[in-house]
mmCIF file of C-alpha atoms in Angstrom:
data_model
loop_
_atom_site.group_PDB
_atom_site.id
_atom_site.type_symbol
_atom_site.label_atom_id
_atom_site.label_comp_id
_atom_site.label_asym_id
_atom_site.label_seq_id
_atom_site.Cartn_x
_atom_site.Cartn_y
_atom_site.Cartn_z
ATOM 1 C CA MET A 1 -39.620 25.213 58.679
ATOM 2 C CA LYS A 2 -41.226 23.389 55.829
ATOM 3 C CA ILE A 3 -39.886 24.096 52.339
ATOM 4 C CA PRO A 4 -42.444 23.603 49.537
ATOM 5 C CA SER A 5 -41.652 20.868 47.049
ATOM 6 C CA HIS A 6 -40.377 21.768 43.615
ATOM 7 C CA HIS A 7 -42.036 20.359 40.513
ATOM 8 C CA ALA A 8 -40.149 20.042 37.220
ATOM 9 C CA THR A 9 -40.022 17.880 34.131
ATOM 10 C CA THR A 10 -37.309 15.278 33.657
ATOM 11 C CA ALA A 11 -35.842 17.459 30.906
ATOM 12 C CA HIS A 12 -35.227 20.300 33.365
ATOM 13 C CA LEU A 13 -34.093 18.043 36.180
ATOM 14 C CA GLY A 14 -31.492 16.555 33.857
ATOM 15 C CA ALA A 15 -29.893 19.972 33.493
ATOM 16 C CA ILE A 16 -29.284 20.367 37.242
ATOM 17 C CA PHE A 17 -28.307 16.776 37.992
ATOM 18 C CA PRO A 18 -24.970 16.916 39.865
ATOM 19 C CA PHE A 19 -21.603 15.612 38.675
ATOM 20 C CA PHE A 20 -22.433 15.938 34.986
ATOM 21 C CA SER A 21 -21.052 18.416 32.478
ATOM 22 C CA GLU A 22 -21.133 18.760 28.733
ATOM 23 C CA ASN A 23 -18.450 17.242 26.530
ATOM 24 C CA HIS A 24 -16.002 19.533 24.818
ATOM 25 C CA MET A 25 -16.936 20.002 21.193
ATOM 26 C CA LEU A 26 -14.513 19.026 18.462
ATOM 27 C CA ALA A 27 -12.366 21.857 17.162
ATOM 28 C CA LYS A 28 -13.783 21.571 13.647
ATOM 29 C CA SER A 29 -17.481 20.898 14.144
ATOM 30 C CA VAL A 30 -20.691 22.537 13.008
ATOM 31 C CA VAL A 31 -23.179 23.871 15.547
ATOM 32 C CA ILE A 32 -26.552 22.132 15.328
ATOM 33 C CA GLY A 33 -28.293 23.199 18.532
ATOM 34 C CA SER A 34 -28.103 22.931 22.307
ATOM 35 C CA ASN A 35 -27.775 19.801 24.396
ATOM 36 C CA LEU A 36 -29.520 18.680 27.577
ATOM 37 C CA PHE A 37 -27.175 20.712 29.758
ATOM 38 C CA GLY A 38 -27.726 23.932 27.833
ATOM 39 C CA GLY A 39 -24.392 23.735 26.075
ATOM 40 C CA THR A 40 -23.592 23.728 22.381
ATOM 41 C CA PHE A 41 -24.296 20.551 20.418
ATOM 42 C CA CYS A 42 -21.992 20.092 17.447
ATOM 43 C CA PHE A 43 -21.563 17.271 14.989
ATOM 44 C CA ASP A 44 -19.157 16.585 12.149
ATOM 45 C CA PRO A 45 -19.047 13.023 10.754
ATOM 46 C CA PHE A 46 -15.604 13.479 9.215
ATOM 47 C CA GLU A 47 -14.017 14.662 12.457
ATOM 48 C CA MET A 48 -15.730 11.941 14.471
ATOM 49 C CA TYR A 49 -14.684 9.280 11.984
ATOM 50 C CA ALA A 50 -11.096 10.534 12.018
ATOM 51 C CA ASN A 51 -11.110 10.406 15.834
ATOM 52 C CA GLY A 52 -12.542 6.883 15.930
ATOM 53 C CA VAL A 53 -15.817 7.958 17.547
ATOM 54 C CA ILE A 54 -17.958 6.493 14.733
ATOM 55 C CA SER A 55 -17.278 3.630 12.330
ATOM 56 C CA ASN A 56 -18.535 5.360 9.166
ATOM 57 C CA PRO A 57 -19.551 8.922 8.232
ATOM 58 C CA ASN A 58 -22.983 8.197 6.713
ATOM 59 C CA MET A 59 -26.093 9.774 8.231
ATOM 60 C CA VAL A 60 -29.886 9.412 8.201
ATOM 61 C CA VAL A 61 -32.161 12.368 8.968
ATOM 62 C CA PHE A 62 -35.772 11.688 9.972
ATOM 63 C CA GLY A 63 -38.539 14.254 10.291
ATOM 64 C CA GLN A 64 -42.227 14.457 9.521
ATOM 65 C CA ILE A 65 -43.525 16.995 7.018
ATOM 66 C CA GLY A 66 -43.253 20.520 8.378
ATOM 67 C CA MET A 67 -40.851 19.652 11.207
ATOM 68 C CA GLY A 68 -37.876 21.359 9.568
ATOM 69 C CA LYS A 69 -35.678 18.521 8.348
ATOM 70 C CA SER A 70 -34.989 20.234 5.010
ATOM 71 C CA SER A 71 -34.224 23.500 6.800
ATOM 72 C CA PHE A 72 -31.831 21.641 9.079
ATOM 73 C CA ILE A 73 -30.032 19.999 6.146
ATOM 74 C CA LYS A 74 -29.691 23.269 4.245
ATOM 75 C CA THR A 75 -28.420 25.132 7.312
ATOM 76 C CA TYR A 76 -26.043 22.302 8.173
ATOM 77 C CA LEU A 77 -24.565 22.175 4.673
ATOM 78 C CA PHE A 78 -24.208 25.952 4.511
ATOM 79 C CA ARG A 79 -22.295 25.973 7.796
ATOM 80 C CA GLN A 80 -20.145 23.065 6.628
ATOM 81 C CA SER A 81 -19.084 25.109 3.602
ATOM 82 C CA ILE A 82 -17.163 27.374 6.000
ATOM 83 C CA PHE A 83 -14.861 24.425 6.679
ATOM 84 C CA GLY A 84 -14.383 23.715 2.986
ATOM 85 C CA ARG A 85 -16.933 20.899 2.786
ATOM 86 C CA LYS A 86 -18.820 20.428 -0.468
ATOM 87 C CA ALA A 87 -22.383 19.233 -0.963
ATOM 88 C CA TRP A 88 -23.914 17.268 -3.825
ATOM 89 C CA ILE A 89 -27.673 16.972 -3.527
ATOM 90 C CA ILE A 90 -30.351 14.879 -5.228
ATOM 91 C CA ASP A 91 -33.368 17.169 -4.882
ATOM 92 C CA PRO A 92 -36.669 15.504 -5.901
ATOM 93 C CA LYS A 93 -38.891 18.411 -4.809
ATOM 94 C CA GLY A 94 -36.829 21.449 -5.815
ATOM 95 C CA GLU A 95 -36.174 22.624 -2.250
ATOM 96 C CA TYR A 96 -32.430 23.273 -2.406
ATOM 97 C CA SER A 97 -32.173 25.870 -5.164
ATOM 98 C CA GLN A 98 -31.804 28.722 -2.679
ATOM 99 C CA LEU A 99 -28.913 26.930 -0.987
ATOM 100 C CA ALA A 100 -27.177 26.593 -4.342
ATOM 101 C CA VAL A 101 -27.665 30.298 -5.064
ATOM 102 C CA ALA A 102 -26.407 31.221 -1.570
ATOM 103 C CA LEU A 103 -23.209 29.327 -2.385
ATOM 104 C CA ASN A 104 -22.911 31.033 -5.796
ATOM 105 C CA CYS A 105 -24.003 27.955 -7.747
ATOM 106 C CA GLN A 106 -26.807 27.198 -10.172
ATOM 107 C CA PRO A 107 -28.984 24.077 -9.767
ATOM 108 C CA ILE A 108 -29.002 21.475 -12.535
ATOM 109 C CA ILE A 109 -32.655 21.152 -13.551
ATOM 110 C CA LEU A 110 -33.589 17.921 -15.317
ATOM 111 C CA ARG A 111 -36.783 17.299 -17.258
ATOM 112 C CA PRO A 112 -37.818 14.988 -20.116
ATOM 113 C CA ASN A 113 -36.607 16.456 -23.418
ATOM 114 C CA GLY A 114 -34.841 19.190 -21.469
ATOM 115 C CA ARG A 115 -31.694 21.040 -22.468
ATOM 116 C CA ILE A 116 -29.428 19.315 -19.923
ATOM 117 C CA LYS A 117 -28.291 15.696 -20.065
ATOM 118 C CA LEU A 118 -26.232 13.627 -17.651
ATOM 119 C CA ASN A 119 -24.504 10.415 -18.667
ATOM 120 C CA PRO A 120 -25.091 7.851 -15.887
ATOM 121 C CA LEU A 121 -22.656 5.384 -17.493
ATOM 122 C CA GLU A 122 -19.552 7.441 -16.779
ATOM 123 C CA LEU A 123 -18.956 5.133 -13.820
ATOM 124 C CA GLY A 124 -18.291 2.383 -16.370
ATOM 125 C CA THR A 125 -19.988 -0.571 -14.644
ATOM 126 C CA SER A 126 -23.157 -2.498 -15.436
ATOM 127 C CA ASP A 127 -24.501 -2.322 -11.874
ATOM 128 C CA LEU A 128 -26.636 0.734 -12.610
ATOM 129 C CA LEU A 129 -28.033 -0.807 -15.803
ATOM 130 C CA VAL A 130 -29.060 -3.891 -13.858
ATOM 131 C CA ALA A 131 -30.687 -1.747 -11.159
ATOM 132 C CA LEU A 132 -32.639 0.297 -13.721
ATOM 133 C CA VAL A 133 -33.987 -2.749 -15.515
ATOM 134 C CA GLU A 134 -34.823 -4.592 -12.294
ATOM 135 C CA SER A 135 -36.598 -1.461 -11.100
ATOM 136 C CA GLY A 136 -38.786 -1.323 -14.191
ATOM 137 C CA MET A 137 -39.524 -5.043 -14.415
ATOM 138 C CA LYS A 138 -39.984 -5.522 -10.655
ATOM 139 C CA ARG A 139 -37.865 -8.658 -10.669
ATOM 140 C CA GLY A 140 -34.255 -9.772 -10.669
ATOM 141 C CA LEU A 141 -32.429 -10.534 -13.899
ATOM 142 C CA ARG A 142 -31.953 -14.071 -15.125
ATOM 143 C CA PRO A 143 -28.330 -15.186 -15.670
ATOM 144 C CA ILE A 144 -28.611 -14.855 -19.451
ATOM 145 C CA GLU A 145 -30.012 -11.337 -19.068
ATOM 146 C CA ARG A 146 -27.262 -10.281 -16.681
ATOM 147 C CA ALA A 147 -24.598 -11.675 -18.999
ATOM 148 C CA GLY A 148 -26.222 -9.921 -21.943
ATOM 149 C CA MET A 149 -26.162 -6.621 -20.078
ATOM 150 C CA ASP A 150 -22.475 -7.006 -19.199
ATOM 151 C CA ILE A 151 -21.446 -7.875 -22.750
ATOM 152 C CA SER A 152 -23.549 -5.149 -24.365
ATOM 153 C CA LEU A 153 -21.884 -2.561 -22.129
ATOM 154 C CA SER A 154 -18.426 -3.923 -22.962
ATOM 155 C CA ILE A 155 -19.143 -3.697 -26.699
ATOM 156 C CA ALA A 156 -20.566 -0.189 -26.306
ATOM 157 C CA LYS A 157 -17.471 0.939 -24.387
ATOM 158 C CA ALA A 158 -15.203 -0.447 -27.103
ATOM 159 C CA LYS A 159 -17.176 1.358 -29.808
ATOM 160 C CA ALA A 160 -17.105 4.576 -27.778
ATOM 161 C CA LYS A 161 -13.326 4.346 -27.579
ATOM 162 C CA ASP A 162 -13.073 3.779 -31.345
ATOM 163 C CA ALA A 163 -15.238 6.865 -31.866
ATOM 164 C CA ASN A 164 -13.023 8.941 -29.539
ATOM 165 C CA LEU A 165 -15.808 9.273 -26.978
ATOM 166 C CA HIS A 166 -14.946 9.373 -23.292
ATOM 167 C CA HIS A 167 -17.791 7.084 -22.237
ATOM 168 C CA ALA A 168 -20.426 4.748 -23.613
ATOM 169 C CA THR A 169 -24.028 5.962 -23.501
ATOM 170 C CA LEU A 170 -27.393 4.333 -22.892
ATOM 171 C CA PRO A 171 -28.387 4.415 -26.605
ATOM 172 C CA MET A 172 -25.173 2.574 -27.489
ATOM 173 C CA VAL A 173 -25.913 -0.156 -24.950
ATOM 174 C CA LEU A 174 -29.522 -0.366 -26.123
ATOM 175 C CA ASN A 175 -28.438 -0.865 -29.740
ATOM 176 C CA GLU A 176 -26.336 -3.875 -28.744
ATOM 177 C CA LEU A 177 -29.216 -5.382 -26.762
ATOM 178 C CA LEU A 178 -31.771 -4.910 -29.531
ATOM 179 C CA ASP A 179 -29.545 -6.324 -32.247
ATOM 180 C CA PRO A 180 -26.839 -8.612 -30.795
ATOM 181 C CA ASN A 181 -24.268 -9.624 -33.397
ATOM 182 C CA GLU A 182 -22.845 -13.082 -33.971
ATOM 183 C CA SER A 183 -19.798 -12.404 -31.815
ATOM 184 C CA PHE A 184 -22.118 -11.402 -28.968
ATOM 185 C CA SER A 185 -24.131 -14.630 -29.166
ATOM 186 C CA SER A 186 -21.132 -16.903 -29.672
ATOM 187 C CA SER A 187 -19.513 -15.568 -26.512
ATOM 188 C CA LEU A 188 -22.523 -16.955 -24.628
ATOM 189 C CA PHE A 189 -22.673 -20.182 -26.667
ATOM 190 C CA ILE A 190 -26.213 -19.478 -27.817
ATOM 191 C CA ASP A 191 -27.899 -19.023 -31.184
ATOM 192 C CA GLN A 192 -28.102 -15.400 -32.309
ATOM 193 C CA GLY A 193 -31.874 -15.478 -32.782
ATOM 194 C CA GLU A 194 -32.408 -17.204 -29.448
ATOM 195 C CA LEU A 195 -30.243 -14.638 -27.656
ATOM 196 C CA LYS A 196 -32.276 -11.820 -29.155
ATOM 197 C CA LYS A 197 -35.445 -13.343 -27.700
ATOM 198 C CA GLU A 198 -33.841 -13.944 -24.298
ATOM 199 C CA ILE A 199 -32.712 -10.341 -23.812
ATOM 200 C CA LYS A 200 -35.566 -8.580 -25.603
ATOM 201 C CA GLU A 201 -37.426 -7.773 -22.381
ATOM 202 C CA ILE A 202 -34.501 -5.988 -20.733
ATOM 203 C CA ALA A 203 -33.815 -4.117 -23.977
ATOM 204 C CA LEU A 204 -37.386 -2.834 -24.123
ATOM 205 C CA GLU A 205 -37.245 -1.761 -20.484
ATOM 206 C CA LEU A 206 -34.002 0.145 -21.033
ATOM 207 C CA ARG A 207 -35.581 1.756 -24.090
ATOM 208 C CA ARG A 208 -37.704 3.925 -21.760
ATOM 209 C CA MET A 209 -34.586 5.838 -20.765
ATOM 210 C CA VAL A 210 -33.713 6.490 -24.407
ATOM 211 C CA SER A 211 -36.916 7.009 -26.381
ATOM 212 C CA GLY A 212 -39.692 6.490 -23.857
ATOM 213 C CA ASP A 213 -41.166 8.736 -21.188
ATOM 214 C CA LEU A 214 -37.746 9.443 -19.634
ATOM 215 C CA ARG A 215 -35.961 10.435 -22.837
ATOM 216 C CA GLY A 216 -33.812 13.520 -23.065
ATOM 217 C CA MET A 217 -32.169 13.335 -19.630
ATOM 218 C CA PHE A 218 -29.739 10.413 -19.573
ATOM 219 C CA ASP A 219 -29.561 9.282 -23.205
ATOM 220 C CA GLY A 220 -26.328 10.893 -24.333
ATOM 221 C CA PRO A 221 -23.037 12.440 -23.226
ATOM 222 C CA THR A 222 -23.143 14.875 -20.323
ATOM 223 C CA SER A 223 -24.017 18.363 -21.554
ATOM 224 C CA ARG A 224 -21.080 20.653 -22.141
ATOM 225 C CA GLY A 225 -20.279 22.867 -19.177
ATOM 226 C CA VAL A 226 -22.124 20.719 -16.624
ATOM 227 C CA THR A 227 -19.634 19.847 -13.910
ATOM 228 C CA PRO A 228 -19.715 19.301 -10.135
ATOM 229 C CA LYS A 229 -16.658 21.442 -9.450
ATOM 230 C CA ALA A 230 -18.588 24.049 -7.446
ATOM 231 C CA LYS A 231 -19.086 24.161 -3.670
ATOM 232 C CA CYS A 232 -22.624 22.905 -4.072
ATOM 233 C CA VAL A 233 -24.248 20.800 -6.796
ATOM 234 C CA VAL A 234 -28.033 20.499 -6.717
ATOM 235 C CA ILE A 235 -29.754 18.189 -9.198
ATOM 236 C CA ASP A 236 -33.359 19.373 -9.297
ATOM 237 C CA LEU A 237 -35.758 16.529 -10.170
ATOM 238 C CA SER A 238 -38.964 18.347 -9.220
ATOM 239 C CA ASN A 239 -40.329 17.948 -12.756
ATOM 240 C CA LEU A 240 -40.424 14.194 -12.140
ATOM 241 C CA TYR A 241 -41.498 14.088 -8.501
ATOM 242 C CA SER A 242 -44.875 12.526 -9.363
ATOM 243 C CA SER A 243 -43.383 10.042 -11.826
ATOM 244 C CA HIS A 244 -43.551 6.322 -11.105
ATOM 245 C CA SER A 245 -39.936 6.202 -12.295
ATOM 246 C CA LEU A 246 -38.614 8.655 -9.691
ATOM 247 C CA SER A 247 -36.359 6.030 -8.097
ATOM 248 C CA ALA A 248 -34.735 5.193 -11.453
ATOM 249 C CA VAL A 249 -34.202 8.876 -12.223
ATOM 250 C CA MET A 250 -32.664 9.427 -8.773
ATOM 251 C CA ALA A 251 -30.366 6.454 -9.366
ATOM 252 C CA CYS A 252 -29.160 7.826 -12.716
ATOM 253 C CA ALA A 253 -28.464 11.251 -11.238
ATOM 254 C CA THR A 254 -26.654 9.700 -8.272
ATOM 255 C CA SER A 255 -24.576 7.496 -10.576
ATOM 256 C CA TRP A 256 -23.378 10.536 -12.519
ATOM 257 C CA LEU A 257 -22.367 12.238 -9.278
ATOM 258 C CA GLN A 258 -20.567 9.119 -8.083
ATOM 259 C CA SER A 259 -18.480 8.948 -11.245
ATOM 260 C CA GLU A 260 -17.408 12.519 -10.583
ATOM 261 C CA MET A 261 -16.851 11.674 -6.913
ATOM 262 C CA ILE A 262 -14.219 9.088 -7.798
ATOM 263 C CA GLU A 263 -12.310 11.522 -9.997
ATOM 264 C CA ARG A 264 -12.524 14.553 -7.717
ATOM 265 C CA GLU A 265 -9.601 15.962 -5.762
ATOM 266 C CA ARG A 266 -9.729 15.043 -2.066
ATOM 267 C CA ASP A 267 -9.606 18.657 -0.925
ATOM 268 C CA GLY A 268 -12.084 18.269 1.932
ATOM 269 C CA GLY A 269 -15.119 16.278 2.946
ATOM 270 C CA LEU A 270 -18.048 15.840 0.592
ATOM 271 C CA PHE A 271 -21.695 15.398 1.579
ATOM 272 C CA MET A 272 -23.877 13.390 -0.800
ATOM 273 C CA VAL A 273 -27.499 14.133 0.098
ATOM 274 C CA ILE A 274 -30.404 12.030 -1.151
ATOM 275 C CA ASP A 275 -33.632 13.706 -0.126
ATOM 276 C CA GLU A 276 -36.909 11.759 -0.188
ATOM 277 C CA ALA A 277 -34.821 8.584 0.119
ATOM 278 C CA TRP A 278 -37.989 6.518 0.632
ATOM 279 C CA ALA A 279 -38.438 6.615 -3.151
ATOM 280 C CA VAL A 280 -35.209 4.658 -3.522
ATOM 281 C CA LEU A 281 -35.731 2.271 -0.621
ATOM 282 C CA GLU A 282 -39.106 1.070 -1.888
ATOM 283 C CA ASP A 283 -37.435 -0.146 -5.086
ATOM 284 C CA ILE A 284 -35.446 -3.334 -4.524
ATOM 285 C CA GLY A 285 -33.251 -3.050 -7.627
ATOM 286 C CA VAL A 286 -32.176 0.517 -6.949
ATOM 287 C CA SER A 287 -31.879 -0.137 -3.186
ATOM 288 C CA LYS A 288 -29.349 -2.915 -3.735
ATOM 289 C CA TRP A 289 -27.320 -0.708 -6.061
ATOM 290 C CA LEU A 290 -27.403 2.258 -3.664
ATOM 291 C CA GLN A 291 -26.419 0.131 -0.674
ATOM 292 C CA LYS A 292 -23.357 -1.079 -2.561
ATOM 293 C CA SER A 293 -22.490 2.498 -3.490
ATOM 294 C CA PHE A 294 -22.818 3.741 0.089
ATOM 295 C CA LYS A 295 -20.221 1.235 1.249
ATOM 296 C CA LEU A 296 -17.620 3.018 -0.869
ATOM 297 C CA ALA A 297 -18.148 6.312 0.957
ATOM 298 C CA ARG A 298 -15.303 6.043 3.441
ATOM 299 C CA SER A 299 -12.632 5.374 0.838
ATOM 300 C CA TYR A 300 -13.596 8.526 -1.083
ATOM 301 C CA GLY A 301 -14.066 10.894 1.856
ATOM 302 C CA VAL A 302 -17.841 11.085 1.428
ATOM 303 C CA SER A 303 -20.656 11.295 3.957
ATOM 304 C CA ASN A 304 -23.951 10.080 2.495
ATOM 305 C CA ILE A 305 -27.056 11.666 4.019
ATOM 306 C CA ALA A 306 -30.412 9.968 3.449
ATOM 307 C CA VAL A 307 -33.426 12.145 4.313
ATOM 308 C CA MET A 308 -36.735 10.457 5.178
ATOM 309 C CA HIS A 309 -40.001 11.177 6.958
ATOM 310 C CA ARG A 310 -40.093 8.403 9.534
ATOM 311 C CA PHE A 311 -38.427 5.156 10.602
ATOM 312 C CA SER A 312 -41.163 3.166 8.882
ATOM 313 C CA ASP A 313 -39.826 4.445 5.531
ATOM 314 C CA LEU A 314 -37.051 1.903 5.991
ATOM 315 C CA LEU A 315 -39.711 -0.801 5.743
ATOM 316 C CA SER A 316 -41.747 0.777 2.951
ATOM 317 C CA GLY A 317 -40.357 -1.522 0.315
ATOM 318 C CA GLY A 318 -41.277 -4.878 1.814
ATOM 319 C CA GLU A 319 -42.742 -6.951 4.583
ATOM 320 C CA SER A 320 -40.904 -8.404 7.551
ATOM 321 C CA GLY A 321 -38.032 -10.599 6.426
ATOM 322 C CA SER A 322 -38.058 -9.285 2.860
ATOM 323 C CA VAL A 323 -34.958 -8.222 0.942
ATOM 324 C CA GLN A 324 -36.054 -4.587 1.087
ATOM 325 C CA GLU A 325 -36.342 -4.679 4.866
ATOM 326 C CA LYS A 326 -32.860 -6.131 5.213
ATOM 327 C CA LEU A 327 -31.448 -3.468 2.905
ATOM 328 C CA GLY A 328 -33.095 -0.745 4.975
#
């Protein structure tokens, strides 16, 4: 008796291959879909990190337009909320507002000259300032410029303390850069007039955030009542999605969240989502700053999620061997 042959794809044959069975899912994991064997596929970076399965909890999600990557992220974060996880989201296209509402939160909508401001200097370091200026000037800072940025921030922080302010602001730093005093110049062993010329370019670039096309979003203390204490924080940047300064705006918003991240209570895992991450990766100054920030994730119980269209987005900022490629 001749039995007719059976034709099947490798995907189906994999399901009936003998001696294989699905792994048991972790007790505290979120369902994502089904695996090759027809069983449940679950993934939780915090549980896997705690069990030594992965070396860090950060994630990258790839998907072409219309393939459902945003839907996946929103569903994943909503399910994670059941386990007490929180989500902070940088939303360049305004796609996560419904998730915020579903979790009884209101998105933070930023726009030039809008009613809401975030202070990106609450973190208290000059790294963001350097990234913003390098982003605008498309070059690295010279030693005198970097030193000038550090000292101007230190002076601004001291003046903020004298004025009973919690944090320095961008306008305060800008004032020190535009008009460095004698103490400022003497600390660098340079003539006051010469110092003013040396740091004028970085001062003018930073001015954009204060009185230029990006004014009214990051040029003062954080607006009263704006806090990331809720289950979900969505920073809606859709009003600036077409701006050439999108990467700088995303960096400022992320910096504000990171300052809150450090001070938050460790009452569960936190997801920090950066959608349209290609906008950051194509900018060398902001990329370097973000890479440094991502490395701090494990110590603060944070899983960073970068959302991109394709693998080539990792190379969008530079050619083979470039700094951008290495950062990606």
